[in-house]
């Protein structure tokens, strides 16, 4: 692919300061499909147009999820920070269309078996216990002490891990997603734990995700089950916690959404929908690879070129945003991506139950929440994938 040396960077201070501004600039200068550079200067196409993204995500035979197709692997540095997410692995998500159909079905079916009523009870228990720790203090960091803790606490139980292992798991899954030397060790520890769980449940099944994957007619190996359990935990963790935190930020900073603080269920659903349009937790996704030379949005795409799914940018495409108007009830956004590799329906449902319950319980318990710092002081994690706050300091009347 022909990407100019000065193509816009989807990394670095300028991008992180204002990703939405970057997407606007890219759209203005290049249209629906823009040449960009990722870390280490690696070239990619960023798909910003809603229609174009629909085409890319809807045609896995032409725009594959298989990273082995990439025509730039020879330029990827050993320590490239996106390598763990892009490198070919045993995971269901990183496979071509045919293999994915079977593996994806196994994960979808296993997630469909989750007992949502049981989940609600577990959620209440987790959220209340977390709030109990800071309610008497009158202040808390709602990201560090609350939203970031909930999804893994719940998902570990769903996967089949005993509660005693949750603190270590939470620590390792979070660490494995960060830059730095400890990430690989944390990833390997978690995978070893998951392989053990897969083998254990194959021998003695229980009512959990690991057992359902082990019993799947697709016939998964223990290594494949471990990879898929890790995928599920990894996918659920930051996405769902950032979704909750972005919704709380909106409620605490924008008077139009502050009404949600009264605790109304409809209001919370409205704020959560708005966030999926305006500040989706996964703002970009890497990616898809062209299986042959083709054309997209007026661009010549070469076989093996990498396409970044511009999920937040496509949501903001003036062609759809002006037509769709208010976000209430409109779920045609790209927050969960789309098509065969999009976030599976049962996962979407689970994440909505987790996010709405987490926000609802917090507002029920602490109805007078207020932001403890000026809005401009809130900082976002420097990530090209995720759109989430590093912390959300709040204060409230102390409760015993
Ligand atoms: C309980 C919480 C969640 C679980 C268990 C979960 C699970 C998954 C799984 C298994 C995949 C891989 C799909 C495949 O390749 O077949 C996936 C993909 C994805 N999920 Fe989720 N997810 C959760 C929450 C979320 C949330 C809250 C968001 C954002 C709002 C999100 C956005 C995505 C995106 C963008 C993809 C990538 C799709 C692509 O490649 O096109 N997920 N998720």
Tab-separated table of C-alpha atoms and ligand atoms in Angstrom:
chain	number	residue	atom	x	y	z
A	1	UNK	CA	0.000	0.000	0.000
A	2	UNK	CA	1.080	3.501	-0.722
A	3	UNK	CA	0.972	5.497	2.508
A	4	UNK	CA	2.736	8.855	2.591
A	5	UNK	CA	5.432	9.224	5.261
A	6	UNK	CA	3.529	12.110	6.836
A	7	UNK	CA	0.215	10.193	7.026
A	8	UNK	CA	-1.765	10.908	10.198
A	9	UNK	CA	-0.636	8.847	13.223
A	10	UNK	CA	-3.163	6.781	15.211
A	11	UNK	CA	-0.836	7.007	18.239
A	12	UNK	CA	1.078	9.668	20.139
A	13	UNK	CA	0.094	12.786	22.058
A	14	UNK	CA	-1.745	14.572	19.246
A	15	UNK	CA	-3.996	11.585	18.585
A	16	UNK	CA	-4.616	10.767	22.261
A	17	UNK	CA	-5.464	14.387	23.090
A	18	UNK	CA	-8.320	14.465	20.594
A	19	UNK	CA	-9.115	11.249	18.712
A	20	UNK	CA	-12.463	12.618	17.462
A	21	UNK	CA	-10.599	15.616	15.977
A	22	UNK	CA	-8.204	13.202	14.227
A	23	UNK	CA	-11.115	11.300	12.681
A	24	UNK	CA	-12.731	14.555	11.489
A	25	UNK	CA	-9.453	15.696	9.927
A	26	UNK	CA	-8.935	12.322	8.251
A	27	UNK	CA	-12.469	12.346	6.827
A	28	UNK	CA	-12.097	15.919	5.561
A	29	UNK	CA	-8.744	15.255	3.920
A	30	UNK	CA	-9.196	11.710	2.643
A	31	UNK	CA	-12.877	10.761	2.706
A	32	UNK	CA	-14.231	7.442	3.978
A	33	UNK	CA	-10.982	5.426	3.846
A	34	UNK	CA	-7.814	7.172	4.994
A	35	UNK	CA	-4.131	6.201	4.976
A	36	UNK	CA	-2.761	6.204	8.539
A	37	UNK	CA	0.320	5.104	10.450
A	38	UNK	CA	0.271	2.884	13.523
A	39	UNK	CA	3.053	2.718	16.124
A	40	UNK	CA	6.509	2.152	14.609
A	41	UNK	CA	5.216	3.856	11.483
A	42	UNK	CA	3.396	0.779	10.164
A	43	UNK	CA	0.939	1.725	7.410
A	44	UNK	CA	-2.777	0.905	7.452
A	45	UNK	CA	-6.099	2.066	6.044
A	46	UNK	CA	-8.512	3.522	8.566
A	47	UNK	CA	-12.129	2.865	7.551
A	48	UNK	CA	-14.089	5.916	8.739
A	49	UNK	CA	-17.214	5.732	6.557
A	50	UNK	CA	-20.279	3.989	7.992
A	51	UNK	CA	-21.221	2.420	4.647
A	52	UNK	CA	-17.629	1.362	3.948
A	53	UNK	CA	-17.282	-0.206	7.413
A	54	UNK	CA	-20.512	-2.107	6.847
A	55	UNK	CA	-19.014	-3.466	3.619
A	56	UNK	CA	-15.704	-4.441	5.259
A	57	UNK	CA	-17.232	-6.172	8.277
A	58	UNK	CA	-19.892	-7.866	6.136
A	59	UNK	CA	-17.449	-9.522	3.697
A	60	UNK	CA	-15.032	-11.774	5.632
A	61	UNK	CA	-14.042	-13.566	2.423
A	62	UNK	CA	-12.675	-10.301	1.030
A	63	UNK	CA	-11.655	-8.566	4.281
A	64	UNK	CA	-10.403	-11.386	6.462
A	65	UNK	CA	-9.766	-11.513	10.205
A	66	UNK	CA	-6.687	-13.650	9.533
A	67	UNK	CA	-3.518	-11.670	10.379
A	68	UNK	CA	-1.294	-14.170	8.570
A	69	UNK	CA	-2.295	-12.336	5.379
A	70	UNK	CA	-0.560	-9.101	6.385
A	71	UNK	CA	1.954	-7.926	3.793
A	72	UNK	CA	3.989	-6.005	6.409
A	73	UNK	CA	4.935	-8.677	8.945
A	74	UNK	CA	8.583	-8.322	7.872
A	75	UNK	CA	8.527	-4.711	9.181
A	76	UNK	CA	6.903	-5.427	12.557
A	77	UNK	CA	9.387	-4.898	15.414
A	78	UNK	CA	9.704	-7.662	18.012
A	79	UNK	CA	8.464	-5.361	20.820
A	80	UNK	CA	5.597	-3.798	18.841
A	81	UNK	CA	2.935	-3.016	21.436
A	82	UNK	CA	0.069	-4.240	19.237
A	83	UNK	CA	1.817	-7.558	18.491
A	84	UNK	CA	0.046	-9.616	21.212
A	85	UNK	CA	-3.330	-8.579	19.820
A	86	UNK	CA	-2.531	-9.038	16.160
A	87	UNK	CA	-0.158	-11.993	16.136
A	88	UNK	CA	-1.680	-15.272	14.888
A	89	UNK	CA	-2.740	-17.369	17.909
A	90	UNK	CA	-5.037	-20.237	18.761
A	91	UNK	CA	-7.838	-17.796	19.509
A	92	UNK	CA	-11.206	-17.974	17.746
A	93	UNK	CA	-11.064	-14.324	16.790
A	94	UNK	CA	-7.838	-14.548	14.824
A	95	UNK	CA	-8.885	-17.171	12.346
A	96	UNK	CA	-10.083	-17.086	8.768
A	97	UNK	CA	-13.750	-17.305	7.796
A	98	UNK	CA	-14.188	-21.093	7.571
A	99	UNK	CA	-12.491	-22.027	10.857
A	100	UNK	CA	-14.076	-19.056	12.611
A	101	UNK	CA	-17.575	-20.246	11.774
A	102	UNK	CA	-17.136	-23.369	13.918
A	103	UNK	CA	-15.066	-21.806	16.714
A	104	UNK	CA	-17.306	-18.726	16.837
A	105	UNK	CA	-20.389	-20.951	17.092
A	106	UNK	CA	-18.898	-22.816	20.065
A	107	UNK	CA	-18.188	-19.534	21.914
A	108	UNK	CA	-21.628	-18.106	21.065
A	109	UNK	CA	-23.425	-21.238	22.230
A	110	UNK	CA	-21.375	-21.397	25.426
A	111	UNK	CA	-22.169	-17.738	26.202
A	112	UNK	CA	-25.882	-18.283	25.455
A	113	UNK	CA	-25.988	-20.826	28.274
A	114	UNK	CA	-25.160	-18.223	30.941
A	115	UNK	CA	-27.858	-18.024	33.606
A	116	UNK	CA	-28.697	-14.308	33.550
A	117	UNK	CA	-30.813	-14.475	36.743
A	118	UNK	CA	-27.883	-16.019	38.601
A	119	UNK	CA	-25.661	-13.363	37.094
A	120	UNK	CA	-27.867	-10.565	38.449
A	121	UNK	CA	-27.526	-11.933	41.989
A	122	UNK	CA	-23.742	-12.218	41.634
A	123	UNK	CA	-23.595	-8.666	40.243
A	124	UNK	CA	-25.525	-7.188	43.138
A	125	UNK	CA	-23.263	-8.969	45.579
A	126	UNK	CA	-20.065	-7.752	43.798
A	127	UNK	CA	-21.198	-4.142	43.327
A	128	UNK	CA	-22.462	-3.807	46.904
A	129	UNK	CA	-19.227	-5.246	48.307
A	130	UNK	CA	-17.151	-2.791	46.242
A	131	UNK	CA	-19.285	0.198	47.271
A	132	UNK	CA	-19.144	-0.880	50.948
A	133	UNK	CA	-15.379	-0.377	50.810
A	134	UNK	CA	-15.603	3.335	49.991
A	135	UNK	CA	-19.135	4.445	50.957
A	136	UNK	CA	-18.021	5.555	54.429
A	137	UNK	CA	-15.173	7.653	53.011
A	138	UNK	CA	-17.236	10.172	51.026
A	139	UNK	CA	-14.907	9.941	48.029
A	140	UNK	CA	-13.751	7.300	45.561
A	141	UNK	CA	-12.095	6.764	42.238
A	142	UNK	CA	-14.998	5.258	40.344
A	143	UNK	CA	-12.751	3.731	37.682
A	144	UNK	CA	-10.041	2.225	39.871
A	145	UNK	CA	-12.260	1.185	42.772
A	146	UNK	CA	-15.449	0.315	40.955
A	147	UNK	CA	-15.970	-0.017	37.193
A	148	UNK	CA	-12.647	-1.737	36.488
A	149	UNK	CA	-13.285	-4.386	39.091
A	150	UNK	CA	-16.774	-5.502	38.177
A	151	UNK	CA	-16.570	-7.320	34.817
A	152	UNK	CA	-13.763	-9.715	35.769
A	153	UNK	CA	-15.330	-10.518	39.128
A	154	UNK	CA	-18.471	-11.573	37.313
A	155	UNK	CA	-16.898	-13.162	34.250
A	156	UNK	CA	-14.454	-15.307	36.278
A	157	UNK	CA	-17.451	-16.999	37.930
A	158	UNK	CA	-19.157	-17.398	34.542
A	159	UNK	CA	-16.005	-19.035	33.129
A	160	UNK	CA	-15.824	-21.463	36.049
A	161	UNK	CA	-12.964	-20.124	38.164
A	162	UNK	CA	-13.312	-20.335	41.942
A	163	UNK	CA	-13.723	-16.953	43.694
A	164	UNK	CA	-10.402	-17.391	45.520
A	165	UNK	CA	-8.563	-17.113	42.221
A	166	UNK	CA	-10.255	-13.917	41.098
A	167	UNK	CA	-7.784	-11.406	42.630
A	168	UNK	CA	-4.804	-13.048	40.887
A	169	UNK	CA	-6.741	-13.410	37.647
A	170	UNK	CA	-7.882	-9.780	37.729
A	171	UNK	CA	-4.315	-8.691	38.312
A	172	UNK	CA	-2.902	-10.835	35.493
A	173	UNK	CA	-5.583	-10.125	32.868
A	174	UNK	CA	-5.193	-6.384	33.463
A	175	UNK	CA	-1.386	-6.645	33.366
A	176	UNK	CA	-1.404	-8.707	30.181
A	177	UNK	CA	-3.160	-5.867	28.367
A	178	UNK	CA	-0.625	-3.207	29.302
A	179	UNK	CA	2.689	-2.190	27.861
A	180	UNK	CA	5.815	-3.362	29.695
A	181	UNK	CA	7.939	-6.410	30.549
A	182	UNK	CA	5.422	-8.091	32.840
A	183	UNK	CA	2.672	-8.441	30.242
A	184	UNK	CA	3.896	-11.671	28.641
A	185	UNK	CA	4.429	-13.432	32.012
A	186	UNK	CA	0.932	-12.411	33.118
A	187	UNK	CA	-0.544	-13.677	29.849
A	188	UNK	CA	1.244	-17.017	30.170
A	189	UNK	CA	0.151	-17.488	33.795
A	190	UNK	CA	-3.456	-16.844	32.833
A	191	UNK	CA	-3.294	-19.217	29.877
A	192	UNK	CA	-1.761	-21.962	32.032
A	193	UNK	CA	-4.614	-21.484	34.526
A	194	UNK	CA	-7.189	-21.664	31.748
A	195	UNK	CA	-5.667	-24.834	30.244
A	196	UNK	CA	-5.840	-26.437	33.676
A	197	UNK	CA	-9.477	-25.377	34.018
A	198	UNK	CA	-10.301	-26.799	30.571
A	199	UNK	CA	-8.726	-30.166	31.448
A	200	UNK	CA	-10.454	-30.231	34.822
A	201	UNK	CA	-13.894	-29.498	33.385
A	202	UNK	CA	-13.440	-32.016	30.581
A	203	UNK	CA	-12.990	-34.652	33.290
A	204	UNK	CA	-15.715	-33.312	35.558
A	205	UNK	CA	-18.177	-30.881	33.910
A	206	UNK	CA	-19.999	-28.155	35.853
A	207	UNK	CA	-22.429	-25.367	34.885
A	208	UNK	CA	-19.923	-22.902	33.435
A	209	UNK	CA	-18.358	-21.647	30.213
A	210	UNK	CA	-15.289	-23.895	30.425
A	211	UNK	CA	-17.491	-27.000	30.673
A	212	UNK	CA	-19.768	-25.900	27.824
A	213	UNK	CA	-16.736	-25.301	25.581
A	214	UNK	CA	-15.255	-28.681	26.573
A	215	UNK	CA	-18.556	-30.391	25.710
A	216	UNK	CA	-19.095	-28.485	22.451
A	217	UNK	CA	-19.735	-30.612	19.360
A	218	UNK	CA	-17.086	-28.501	17.599
A	219	UNK	CA	-14.456	-30.602	19.429
A	220	UNK	CA	-12.059	-28.015	20.872
A	221	UNK	CA	-8.647	-28.872	22.319
A	222	UNK	CA	-7.718	-27.682	25.840
A	223	UNK	CA	-5.395	-25.076	24.294
A	224	UNK	CA	-8.248	-23.764	22.127
A	225	UNK	CA	-10.626	-23.632	25.098
A	226	UNK	CA	-7.996	-21.767	27.140
A	227	UNK	CA	-7.498	-19.256	24.310
A	228	UNK	CA	-11.244	-18.700	23.971
A	229	UNK	CA	-11.745	-18.268	27.737
A	230	UNK	CA	-8.927	-15.728	27.740
A	231	UNK	CA	-10.520	-13.996	24.764
A	232	UNK	CA	-13.883	-13.794	26.540
A	233	UNK	CA	-12.307	-12.385	29.730
A	234	UNK	CA	-10.134	-9.947	27.798
A	235	UNK	CA	-13.030	-8.751	25.658
A	236	UNK	CA	-15.391	-8.368	28.604
A	237	UNK	CA	-13.001	-6.579	30.945
A	238	UNK	CA	-12.026	-3.165	29.585
A	239	UNK	CA	-14.915	-2.787	27.149
A	240	UNK	CA	-17.594	-3.188	29.801
A	241	UNK	CA	-15.739	-1.248	32.487
A	242	UNK	CA	-14.960	1.645	30.119
A	243	UNK	CA	-18.577	1.634	28.982
A	244	UNK	CA	-19.746	2.085	32.593
A	245	UNK	CA	-17.120	4.742	33.334
A	246	UNK	CA	-17.818	6.697	30.126
A	247	UNK	CA	-21.519	6.674	31.030
A	248	UNK	CA	-20.816	7.886	34.580
A	249	UNK	CA	-18.559	10.644	33.209
A	250	UNK	CA	-21.336	11.771	30.871
A	251	UNK	CA	-23.831	11.845	33.739
A	252	UNK	CA	-21.454	13.796	35.965
A	253	UNK	CA	-20.384	16.334	33.358
A	254	UNK	CA	-23.263	16.919	30.935
A	255	UNK	CA	-26.465	18.454	32.325
A	256	UNK	CA	-28.476	16.770	29.522
A	257	UNK	CA	-27.621	13.394	30.990
A	258	UNK	CA	-27.449	14.311	34.675
A	259	UNK	CA	-31.068	13.268	35.010
A	260	UNK	CA	-29.782	9.694	35.119
A	261	UNK	CA	-28.402	10.406	38.568
A	262	UNK	CA	-31.940	10.199	39.888
A	263	UNK	CA	-31.583	6.482	39.225
A	264	UNK	CA	-34.273	5.947	36.566
A	265	UNK	CA	-33.774	2.794	34.541
A	266	UNK	CA	-34.800	4.379	31.227
A	267	UNK	CA	-32.400	7.227	31.779
A	268	UNK	CA	-29.532	4.840	32.385
A	269	UNK	CA	-30.365	2.877	29.224
A	270	UNK	CA	-30.422	6.171	27.300
A	271	UNK	CA	-27.013	7.260	28.625
A	272	UNK	CA	-25.524	3.820	27.879
A	273	UNK	CA	-26.848	4.007	24.294
A	274	UNK	CA	-25.483	7.514	23.877
A	275	UNK	CA	-22.020	6.354	24.988
A	276	UNK	CA	-22.056	3.522	22.437
A	277	UNK	CA	-22.559	6.162	19.725
A	278	UNK	CA	-20.462	9.055	21.003
A	279	UNK	CA	-17.693	7.442	23.081
A	280	UNK	CA	-17.657	3.708	22.303
A	281	UNK	CA	-15.240	1.819	24.587
A	282	UNK	CA	-13.553	0.187	21.585
A	283	UNK	CA	-12.841	3.169	19.343
A	284	UNK	CA	-10.733	1.327	16.733
A	285	UNK	CA	-10.238	-2.319	16.029
A	286	UNK	CA	-7.207	-3.931	14.373
A	287	UNK	CA	-8.348	-5.248	12.063
A	288	UNK	CA	-9.067	-6.905	8.761
A	289	UNK	CA	-6.701	-7.934	5.954
A	290	UNK	CA	-7.583	-7.811	2.241
A	291	UNK	CA	-7.524	-11.281	0.690
A	292	UNK	CA	-7.025	-9.832	-2.830
A	293	UNK	CA	-6.601	-6.507	-4.609
A	294	UNK	CA	-9.830	-4.542	-4.408
A	295	UNK	CA	-11.390	-1.085	-4.156
A	296	UNK	CA	-12.932	0.584	-1.117
A	297	UNK	CA	-14.190	4.140	-0.760
A	298	UNK	CA	-12.329	5.117	-3.934
A	299	UNK	CA	-9.026	3.636	-2.687
A	300	UNK	CA	-7.030	0.846	-4.264
A	301	UNK	CA	-6.499	-1.760	-1.557
A	302	UNK	CA	-3.754	-4.321	-2.207
A	303	UNK	CA	-3.905	-7.966	-1.113
A	304	UNK	CA	-2.521	-8.217	2.443
A	305	UNK	CA	-3.146	-4.551	3.327
A	306	UNK	CA	-4.279	-3.932	6.904
A	307	UNK	CA	-7.574	-2.135	7.541
A	308	UNK	CA	-8.296	-0.577	10.936
A	309	UNK	CA	-12.011	-0.597	11.772
A	310	UNK	CA	-12.746	3.020	12.722
A	311	UNK	CA	-15.705	2.168	14.984
A	312	UNK	CA	-15.980	5.576	16.698
A	313	UNK	CA	-15.315	7.426	13.439
A	314	UNK	CA	-18.001	5.498	11.546
A	315	UNK	CA	-20.500	6.242	14.345
A	316	UNK	CA	-19.775	9.936	13.813
A	317	UNK	CA	-20.090	9.733	10.001
A	318	UNK	CA	-22.284	12.775	9.170
A	319	UNK	CA	-24.173	10.589	6.679
A	320	UNK	CA	-25.676	8.515	9.522
A	321	UNK	CA	-25.419	10.743	12.584
A	322	UNK	CA	-27.498	13.547	11.064
A	323	UNK	CA	-30.116	11.032	9.868
A	324	UNK	CA	-30.346	9.041	13.066
A	325	UNK	CA	-30.392	12.034	15.439
A	326	UNK	CA	-30.934	11.050	19.049
A	327	UNK	CA	-29.381	7.815	20.193
A	328	UNK	CA	-32.247	6.563	22.362
A	329	UNK	CA	-33.189	3.049	21.349
A	330	UNK	CA	-31.113	3.298	18.170
A	331	UNK	CA	-28.588	0.465	18.291
A	332	UNK	CA	-27.312	0.720	14.721
A	333	UNK	CA	-23.938	1.928	16.023
A	334	UNK	CA	-20.621	0.159	15.436
A	335	UNK	CA	-19.581	-0.085	19.105
A	336	UNK	CA	-19.754	-3.901	18.918
A	337	UNK	CA	-18.538	-3.964	15.302
A	338	UNK	CA	-20.656	-5.994	12.888
A	339	UNK	CA	-20.863	-9.220	10.932
A	340	UNK	CA	-19.434	-12.630	11.575
A	341	UNK	CA	-16.607	-11.399	13.804
A	342	UNK	CA	-18.643	-8.758	15.606
A	343	UNK	CA	-19.197	-9.092	19.326
A	344	UNK	CA	-21.536	-12.120	19.686
A	345	UNK	CA	-25.171	-11.324	20.601
A	346	UNK	CA	-25.132	-13.154	23.967
A	347	UNK	CA	-21.969	-11.191	24.892
A	348	UNK	CA	-23.702	-7.919	24.032
A	349	UNK	CA	-26.602	-8.863	26.259
A	350	UNK	CA	-24.297	-9.868	29.099
A	351	UNK	CA	-22.323	-6.651	28.846
A	352	UNK	CA	-25.526	-4.585	28.938
A	353	UNK	CA	-26.721	-6.411	32.058
A	354	UNK	CA	-23.336	-5.866	33.730
A	355	UNK	CA	-23.033	-2.188	32.705
A	356	UNK	CA	-26.598	-1.165	33.519
A	357	UNK	CA	-26.653	-3.008	36.838
A	358	UNK	CA	-23.258	-1.576	37.831
A	359	UNK	CA	-24.359	1.994	37.107
A	360	UNK	CA	-27.802	1.511	38.640
A	361	UNK	CA	-26.523	0.095	41.944
A	362	UNK	CA	-23.943	2.863	42.278
A	363	UNK	CA	-26.571	5.558	41.729
A	364	UNK	CA	-29.016	3.846	44.104
A	365	UNK	CA	-26.418	3.678	46.847
A	366	UNK	CA	-24.795	7.114	46.251
A	367	UNK	CA	-27.436	9.338	44.652
A	368	UNK	CA	-25.516	12.563	45.379
A	369	UNK	CA	-22.389	11.631	43.395
A	370	UNK	CA	-20.402	14.575	42.106
A	371	UNK	CA	-17.190	14.940	40.138
A	372	UNK	CA	-14.262	15.722	42.482
A	373	UNK	CA	-12.020	17.367	39.852
A	374	UNK	CA	-12.636	19.784	36.988
A	375	UNK	CA	-13.770	17.929	33.855
A	376	UNK	CA	-10.643	19.112	31.951
A	377	UNK	CA	-8.446	17.248	34.450
A	378	UNK	CA	-9.885	13.845	33.565
A	379	UNK	CA	-7.326	11.799	31.628
A	380	UNK	CA	-7.885	9.123	28.998
A	381	UNK	CA	-5.811	5.989	28.658
A	382	UNK	CA	-3.306	6.441	25.809
A	383	UNK	CA	-4.661	3.683	23.601
A	384	UNK	CA	-5.593	3.548	19.939
A	385	UNK	CA	-8.099	0.749	20.624
A	386	UNK	CA	-9.873	1.726	23.779
A	387	UNK	CA	-11.579	4.936	24.824
A	388	UNK	CA	-11.532	4.929	28.601
A	389	UNK	CA	-10.598	7.096	31.554
A	390	UNK	CA	-7.614	6.320	33.762
A	391	UNK	CA	-9.569	7.571	36.779
A	392	UNK	CA	-12.879	9.195	37.709
A	393	UNK	CA	-12.591	10.870	41.127
A	394	UNK	CA	-15.978	11.545	42.723
A	395	UNK	CA	-17.288	12.650	46.092
A	396	UNK	CA	-20.588	12.108	47.884
A	397	UNK	CA	-22.063	12.214	51.361
A	398	UNK	CA	-20.373	9.508	53.436
A	399	UNK	CA	-22.681	6.586	54.315
A	400	UNK	CA	-22.134	4.099	57.105
B	1	LIG	C1	-19.620	-9.623	28.739
B	1	LIG	C2	-18.903	-8.806	27.987
B	1	LIG	C3	-18.332	-9.193	26.626
B	1	LIG	C4	-17.950	-10.415	26.149
B	1	LIG	C5	-18.019	-11.769	26.851
B	1	LIG	C6	-17.467	-10.210	24.789
B	1	LIG	C7	-17.028	-11.222	23.937
B	1	LIG	C8	-16.532	-11.038	22.674
B	1	LIG	C9	-16.013	-12.092	21.842
B	1	LIG	C10	-15.966	-13.576	22.204
B	1	LIG	C11	-15.600	-11.527	20.674
B	1	LIG	C12	-14.959	-12.251	19.493
B	1	LIG	C13	-15.970	-12.483	18.435
B	1	LIG	C14	-15.481	-13.369	17.290
B	1	LIG	O1	-14.410	-13.217	16.745
B	1	LIG	O2	-16.252	-14.238	16.926
B	1	LIG	C15	-15.864	-10.108	20.784
B	1	LIG	C16	-15.577	-9.194	19.816
B	1	LIG	C17	-15.778	-7.844	19.960
B	1	LIG	N1	-16.423	-7.209	21.017
B	1	LIG	FE1	-17.135	-8.061	22.671
B	1	LIG	N2	-17.573	-8.880	24.474
B	1	LIG	C18	-18.082	-8.222	25.567
B	1	LIG	C19	-18.349	-6.886	25.687
B	1	LIG	C20	-18.124	-5.973	24.696
B	1	LIG	C21	-18.427	-4.550	24.785
B	1	LIG	C22	-19.057	-3.860	25.995
B	1	LIG	C23	-18.028	-3.987	23.612
B	1	LIG	C24	-18.134	-2.548	23.184
B	1	LIG	C25	-19.174	-1.821	23.441
B	1	LIG	C26	-17.486	-5.044	22.764
B	1	LIG	C27	-17.002	-4.868	21.494
B	1	LIG	C28	-16.446	-5.861	20.727
B	1	LIG	C29	-15.801	-5.609	19.443
B	1	LIG	C30	-15.642	-4.256	18.778
B	1	LIG	C31	-15.355	-6.849	18.975
B	1	LIG	C32	-14.526	-7.098	17.724
B	1	LIG	C33	-15.344	-7.371	16.557
B	1	LIG	C34	-14.613	-7.459	15.249
B	1	LIG	O3	-13.524	-8.033	15.093
B	1	LIG	O4	-15.240	-6.973	14.319
B	1	LIG	N3	-17.580	-6.226	23.449
B	1	LIG	N4	-16.451	-9.834	22.002
